[in-house]
mmCIF file of C-alpha atoms in Angstrom:
data_model
loop_
_atom_site.group_PDB
_atom_site.id
_atom_site.type_symbol
_atom_site.label_atom_id
_atom_site.label_comp_id
_atom_site.label_asym_id
_atom_site.label_seq_id
_atom_site.Cartn_x
_atom_site.Cartn_y
_atom_site.Cartn_z
ATOM 1 C CA UNK A 1 20.555 139.538 -121.005
ATOM 2 C CA UNK A 2 24.119 141.544 -121.273
ATOM 3 C CA UNK A 3 27.070 139.507 -121.566
ATOM 4 C CA UNK A 4 29.324 141.269 -119.184
ATOM 5 C CA UNK A 5 29.218 142.614 -115.318
ATOM 6 C CA UNK A 6 27.355 145.507 -113.417
ATOM 7 C CA UNK A 7 29.339 148.900 -112.244
ATOM 8 C CA UNK A 8 29.383 147.522 -108.721
ATOM 9 C CA UNK A 9 32.204 144.577 -110.373
ATOM 10 C CA UNK A 10 33.313 146.859 -112.383
ATOM 11 C CA UNK A 11 34.586 149.270 -109.366
ATOM 12 C CA UNK A 12 34.934 146.159 -107.222
ATOM 13 C CA UNK A 13 38.175 145.808 -109.669
ATOM 14 C CA UNK A 14 39.718 149.311 -108.367
ATOM 15 C CA UNK A 15 40.237 153.095 -109.551
ATOM 16 C CA UNK A 16 38.809 153.319 -113.108
ATOM 17 C CA UNK A 17 40.171 155.903 -115.119
ATOM 18 C CA UNK A 18 39.224 159.621 -115.454
ATOM 19 C CA UNK A 19 38.594 158.754 -119.383
ATOM 20 C CA UNK A 20 36.784 155.545 -118.493
ATOM 21 C CA UNK A 21 34.545 157.001 -115.785
ATOM 22 C CA UNK A 22 33.665 160.455 -118.601
ATOM 23 C CA UNK A 23 32.518 157.518 -121.475
ATOM 24 C CA UNK A 24 30.164 155.558 -118.891
ATOM 25 C CA UNK A 25 29.003 159.037 -117.777
ATOM 26 C CA UNK A 26 27.921 159.989 -120.831
ATOM 27 C CA UNK A 27 26.803 156.355 -121.593
ATOM 28 C CA UNK A 28 24.477 156.272 -118.966
ATOM 29 C CA UNK A 29 23.259 159.893 -119.293
ATOM 30 C CA UNK A 30 22.646 159.320 -123.232
ATOM 31 C CA UNK A 31 19.837 156.445 -121.794
ATOM 32 C CA UNK A 32 18.363 158.171 -119.089
ATOM 33 C CA UNK A 33 17.551 161.297 -121.893
ATOM 34 C CA UNK A 34 16.242 158.962 -123.869
ATOM 35 C CA UNK A 35 14.518 157.382 -121.365
ATOM 36 C CA UNK A 36 13.296 160.673 -120.321
ATOM 37 C CA UNK A 37 11.854 161.782 -123.668
ATOM 38 C CA UNK A 38 10.440 158.970 -124.321
ATOM 39 C CA UNK A 39 7.609 159.283 -126.911
ATOM 40 C CA UNK A 40 4.319 158.054 -126.672
ATOM 41 C CA UNK A 41 3.656 156.113 -129.874
ATOM 42 C CA UNK A 42 0.441 157.396 -131.714
ATOM 43 C CA UNK A 43 0.734 160.726 -130.544
ATOM 44 C CA UNK A 44 3.509 163.779 -130.519
ATOM 45 C CA UNK A 45 3.200 164.221 -126.931
ATOM 46 C CA UNK A 46 6.451 163.772 -124.440
ATOM 47 C CA UNK A 47 5.698 160.247 -121.910
ATOM 48 C CA UNK A 48 9.150 160.348 -120.858
ATOM 49 C CA UNK A 49 10.175 157.502 -117.439
ATOM 50 C CA UNK A 50 12.020 158.233 -114.354
ATOM 51 C CA UNK A 51 13.900 155.359 -113.475
ATOM 52 C CA UNK A 52 13.800 155.739 -109.550
ATOM 53 C CA UNK A 53 15.889 153.521 -109.157
ATOM 54 C CA UNK A 54 19.770 154.200 -110.617
ATOM 55 C CA UNK A 55 22.444 152.549 -109.226
ATOM 56 C CA UNK A 56 25.859 151.175 -110.228
ATOM 57 C CA UNK A 57 23.751 147.553 -109.861
ATOM 58 C CA UNK A 58 21.167 148.705 -112.298
ATOM 59 C CA UNK A 59 23.996 149.720 -115.145
ATOM 60 C CA UNK A 60 25.126 146.568 -117.103
ATOM 61 C CA UNK A 61 28.417 146.501 -118.793
ATOM 62 C CA UNK A 62 29.338 143.962 -121.819
ATOM 63 C CA UNK A 63 32.396 142.915 -122.378
ATOM 64 C CA UNK A 64 32.378 144.929 -125.729
ATOM 65 C CA UNK A 65 32.003 148.467 -124.017
ATOM 66 C CA UNK A 66 27.875 148.640 -123.965
ATOM 67 C CA UNK A 67 26.489 150.275 -121.164
ATOM 68 C CA UNK A 68 22.593 149.500 -120.368
ATOM 69 C CA UNK A 69 20.666 150.776 -117.841
ATOM 70 C CA UNK A 70 18.478 147.373 -116.169
ATOM 71 C CA UNK A 71 15.669 147.153 -114.123
ATOM 72 C CA UNK A 72 12.842 149.476 -114.673
ATOM 73 C CA UNK A 73 10.905 147.982 -112.152
ATOM 74 C CA UNK A 74 9.646 150.826 -110.431
ATOM 75 C CA UNK A 75 9.646 153.332 -113.123
ATOM 76 C CA UNK A 76 7.238 155.424 -113.349
ATOM 77 C CA UNK A 77 6.022 157.664 -116.687
ATOM 78 C CA UNK A 78 6.878 161.354 -115.529
ATOM 79 C CA UNK A 79 3.203 161.870 -115.879
ATOM 80 C CA UNK A 80 2.174 159.864 -113.042
ATOM 81 C CA UNK A 81 5.804 160.340 -111.052
ATOM 82 C CA UNK A 82 3.995 164.021 -110.768
ATOM 83 C CA UNK A 83 2.025 162.214 -108.584
ATOM 84 C CA UNK A 84 3.032 162.753 -104.742
ATOM 85 C CA UNK A 85 4.113 159.202 -103.250
ATOM 86 C CA UNK A 86 2.347 156.697 -101.244
ATOM 87 C CA UNK A 87 4.442 157.172 -98.220
ATOM 88 C CA UNK A 88 6.822 154.315 -99.275
ATOM 89 C CA UNK A 89 9.980 155.395 -100.465
ATOM 90 C CA UNK A 90 11.682 152.881 -103.429
ATOM 91 C CA UNK A 91 15.394 152.849 -104.165
ATOM 92 C CA UNK A 92 18.299 152.303 -102.936
ATOM 93 C CA UNK A 93 18.738 154.685 -100.405
ATOM 94 C CA UNK A 94 22.675 156.097 -101.028
ATOM 95 C CA UNK A 95 21.267 156.778 -103.971
ATOM 96 C CA UNK A 96 17.836 158.761 -103.255
ATOM 97 C CA UNK A 97 17.495 162.314 -104.504
ATOM 98 C CA UNK A 98 16.192 165.086 -101.765
ATOM 99 C CA UNK A 99 12.881 164.746 -103.549
ATOM 100 C CA UNK A 100 12.757 160.976 -103.948
ATOM 101 C CA UNK A 101 13.729 160.421 -100.081
ATOM 102 C CA UNK A 102 11.003 163.662 -99.189
ATOM 103 C CA UNK A 103 8.121 162.094 -101.324
ATOM 104 C CA UNK A 104 7.868 164.493 -103.396
ATOM 105 C CA UNK A 105 6.994 164.515 -106.949
ATOM 106 C CA UNK A 106 9.882 163.678 -109.427
ATOM 107 C CA UNK A 107 11.634 163.945 -113.084
ATOM 108 C CA UNK A 108 14.205 162.869 -114.686
ATOM 109 C CA UNK A 109 16.385 165.635 -112.086
ATOM 110 C CA UNK A 110 15.507 162.921 -109.459
ATOM 111 C CA UNK A 111 17.846 160.147 -111.881
ATOM 112 C CA UNK A 112 20.323 162.860 -112.452
ATOM 113 C CA UNK A 113 21.082 163.302 -108.850
ATOM 114 C CA UNK A 114 21.884 159.316 -108.409
ATOM 115 C CA UNK A 115 23.694 159.592 -111.481
ATOM 116 C CA UNK A 116 25.875 162.503 -109.965
ATOM 117 C CA UNK A 117 26.060 159.749 -106.660
ATOM 118 C CA UNK A 118 27.497 157.188 -108.965
ATOM 119 C CA UNK A 119 30.273 159.490 -110.639
ATOM 120 C CA UNK A 120 31.363 160.877 -107.060
ATOM 121 C CA UNK A 121 31.244 157.214 -105.865
ATOM 122 C CA UNK A 122 33.546 156.376 -109.342
ATOM 123 C CA UNK A 123 36.030 159.295 -108.527
ATOM 124 C CA UNK A 124 36.161 159.227 -105.182
ATOM 125 C CA UNK A 125 36.607 156.007 -104.303
ATOM 126 C CA UNK A 126 34.565 155.703 -101.731
ATOM 127 C CA UNK A 127 30.416 155.948 -100.729
ATOM 128 C CA UNK A 128 29.122 159.406 -100.360
ATOM 129 C CA UNK A 129 27.053 158.883 -98.377
ATOM 130 C CA UNK A 130 27.637 156.370 -95.768
ATOM 131 C CA UNK A 131 25.289 155.306 -92.403
ATOM 132 C CA UNK A 132 24.274 152.196 -90.546
ATOM 133 C CA UNK A 133 21.092 152.763 -91.410
ATOM 134 C CA UNK A 134 18.853 153.659 -94.273
ATOM 135 C CA UNK A 135 17.835 156.780 -92.269
ATOM 136 C CA UNK A 136 21.347 157.466 -91.113
ATOM 137 C CA UNK A 137 22.014 157.492 -95.012
ATOM 138 C CA UNK A 138 19.582 159.961 -96.370
ATOM 139 C CA UNK A 139 20.024 161.759 -93.614
ATOM 140 C CA UNK A 140 23.685 162.543 -94.370
ATOM 141 C CA UNK A 141 21.736 162.906 -97.999
ATOM 142 C CA UNK A 142 19.933 165.626 -97.500
ATOM 143 C CA UNK A 143 21.980 167.609 -94.566
ATOM 144 C CA UNK A 144 25.993 166.902 -95.041
ATOM 145 C CA UNK A 145 28.248 169.014 -96.970
ATOM 146 C CA UNK A 146 29.400 166.795 -100.353
ATOM 147 C CA UNK A 147 32.987 167.806 -101.127
ATOM 148 C CA UNK A 148 33.927 168.196 -104.780
ATOM 149 C CA UNK A 149 35.426 165.045 -105.942
ATOM 150 C CA UNK A 150 38.862 166.906 -106.799
ATOM 151 C CA UNK A 151 39.247 168.295 -103.148
ATOM 152 C CA UNK A 152 38.609 164.029 -102.058
ATOM 153 C CA UNK A 153 41.155 162.966 -104.688
ATOM 154 C CA UNK A 154 44.041 164.468 -106.119
ATOM 155 C CA UNK A 155 43.814 164.844 -109.918
ATOM 156 C CA UNK A 156 39.983 164.468 -110.507
ATOM 157 C CA UNK A 157 39.447 167.384 -113.424
ATOM 158 C CA UNK A 158 38.093 170.539 -112.109
ATOM 159 C CA UNK A 159 35.723 170.676 -115.268
ATOM 160 C CA UNK A 160 34.524 167.185 -114.050
ATOM 161 C CA UNK A 161 34.285 167.740 -110.467
ATOM 162 C CA UNK A 162 31.573 170.717 -111.066
ATOM 163 C CA UNK A 163 29.671 168.144 -113.655
ATOM 164 C CA UNK A 164 29.341 165.695 -110.699
ATOM 165 C CA UNK A 165 28.357 169.023 -108.323
ATOM 166 C CA UNK A 166 25.536 170.292 -111.014
ATOM 167 C CA UNK A 167 24.411 166.457 -110.537
ATOM 168 C CA UNK A 168 24.285 166.932 -107.009
ATOM 169 C CA UNK A 169 22.604 170.082 -106.389
ATOM 170 C CA UNK A 170 20.091 169.176 -103.492
ATOM 171 C CA UNK A 171 17.668 171.530 -104.533
ATOM 172 C CA UNK A 172 16.542 170.379 -108.289
ATOM 173 C CA UNK A 173 16.100 174.046 -109.464
ATOM 174 C CA UNK A 174 19.698 174.481 -109.464
ATOM 175 C CA UNK A 175 20.787 170.550 -110.160
ATOM 176 C CA UNK A 176 21.418 170.038 -114.086
ATOM 177 C CA UNK A 177 18.281 170.299 -115.598
ATOM 178 C CA UNK A 178 18.539 167.456 -118.184
ATOM 179 C CA UNK A 179 20.793 164.508 -119.781
ATOM 180 C CA UNK A 180 21.923 166.278 -122.737
ATOM 181 C CA UNK A 181 23.010 169.030 -120.811
ATOM 182 C CA UNK A 182 25.449 167.443 -118.282
ATOM 183 C CA UNK A 183 28.058 167.495 -121.707
ATOM 184 C CA UNK A 184 28.920 170.006 -124.182
ATOM 185 C CA UNK A 185 26.793 169.199 -127.471
ATOM 186 C CA UNK A 186 28.076 166.891 -129.660
ATOM 187 C CA UNK A 187 29.570 164.607 -127.320
ATOM 188 C CA UNK A 188 29.517 160.531 -127.536
ATOM 189 C CA UNK A 189 25.432 159.573 -128.229
ATOM 190 C CA UNK A 190 23.769 162.388 -125.428
ATOM 191 C CA UNK A 191 21.008 163.421 -126.761
ATOM 192 C CA UNK A 192 20.270 167.114 -127.510
#
């Protein structure tokens, strides 16, 4: 239980300042870094969890400023997420990664793509992938050009646009490799 609103509710209030978007990004990525690197309790091995449903609805914001990731209901351990999907795509179509939409094995970079979509929307004040059906949204995610946030909304800092585009690389080998690599070392709790 978090006394506050979700990110959807905050976005409904209007444009967010760039420092607030950066704060939210760092906090979301810090939480994902922890989940992705979650260790097995009795051993030194890393187990990790891939959320698979990152969206503004699942980011909770307390009135005191805490940022929490919720709804790990379809999350998978990193070991089991490397198993090909059952044929059923899970997650919200507007926030799926290309590999998730294609039923490929997942790792934390899939969640990072979803965070990239959320950040793009926070900065550009509109959905990144639009469509009347889930299939149309997935088609846009797979094939439509992705504009830099600074091209869509003048005033968005170029370095922030580069961070977002790094998260939105369709080829996961080209995507930001992990949450800790998104922002410079020492930033507000992002684990290194």
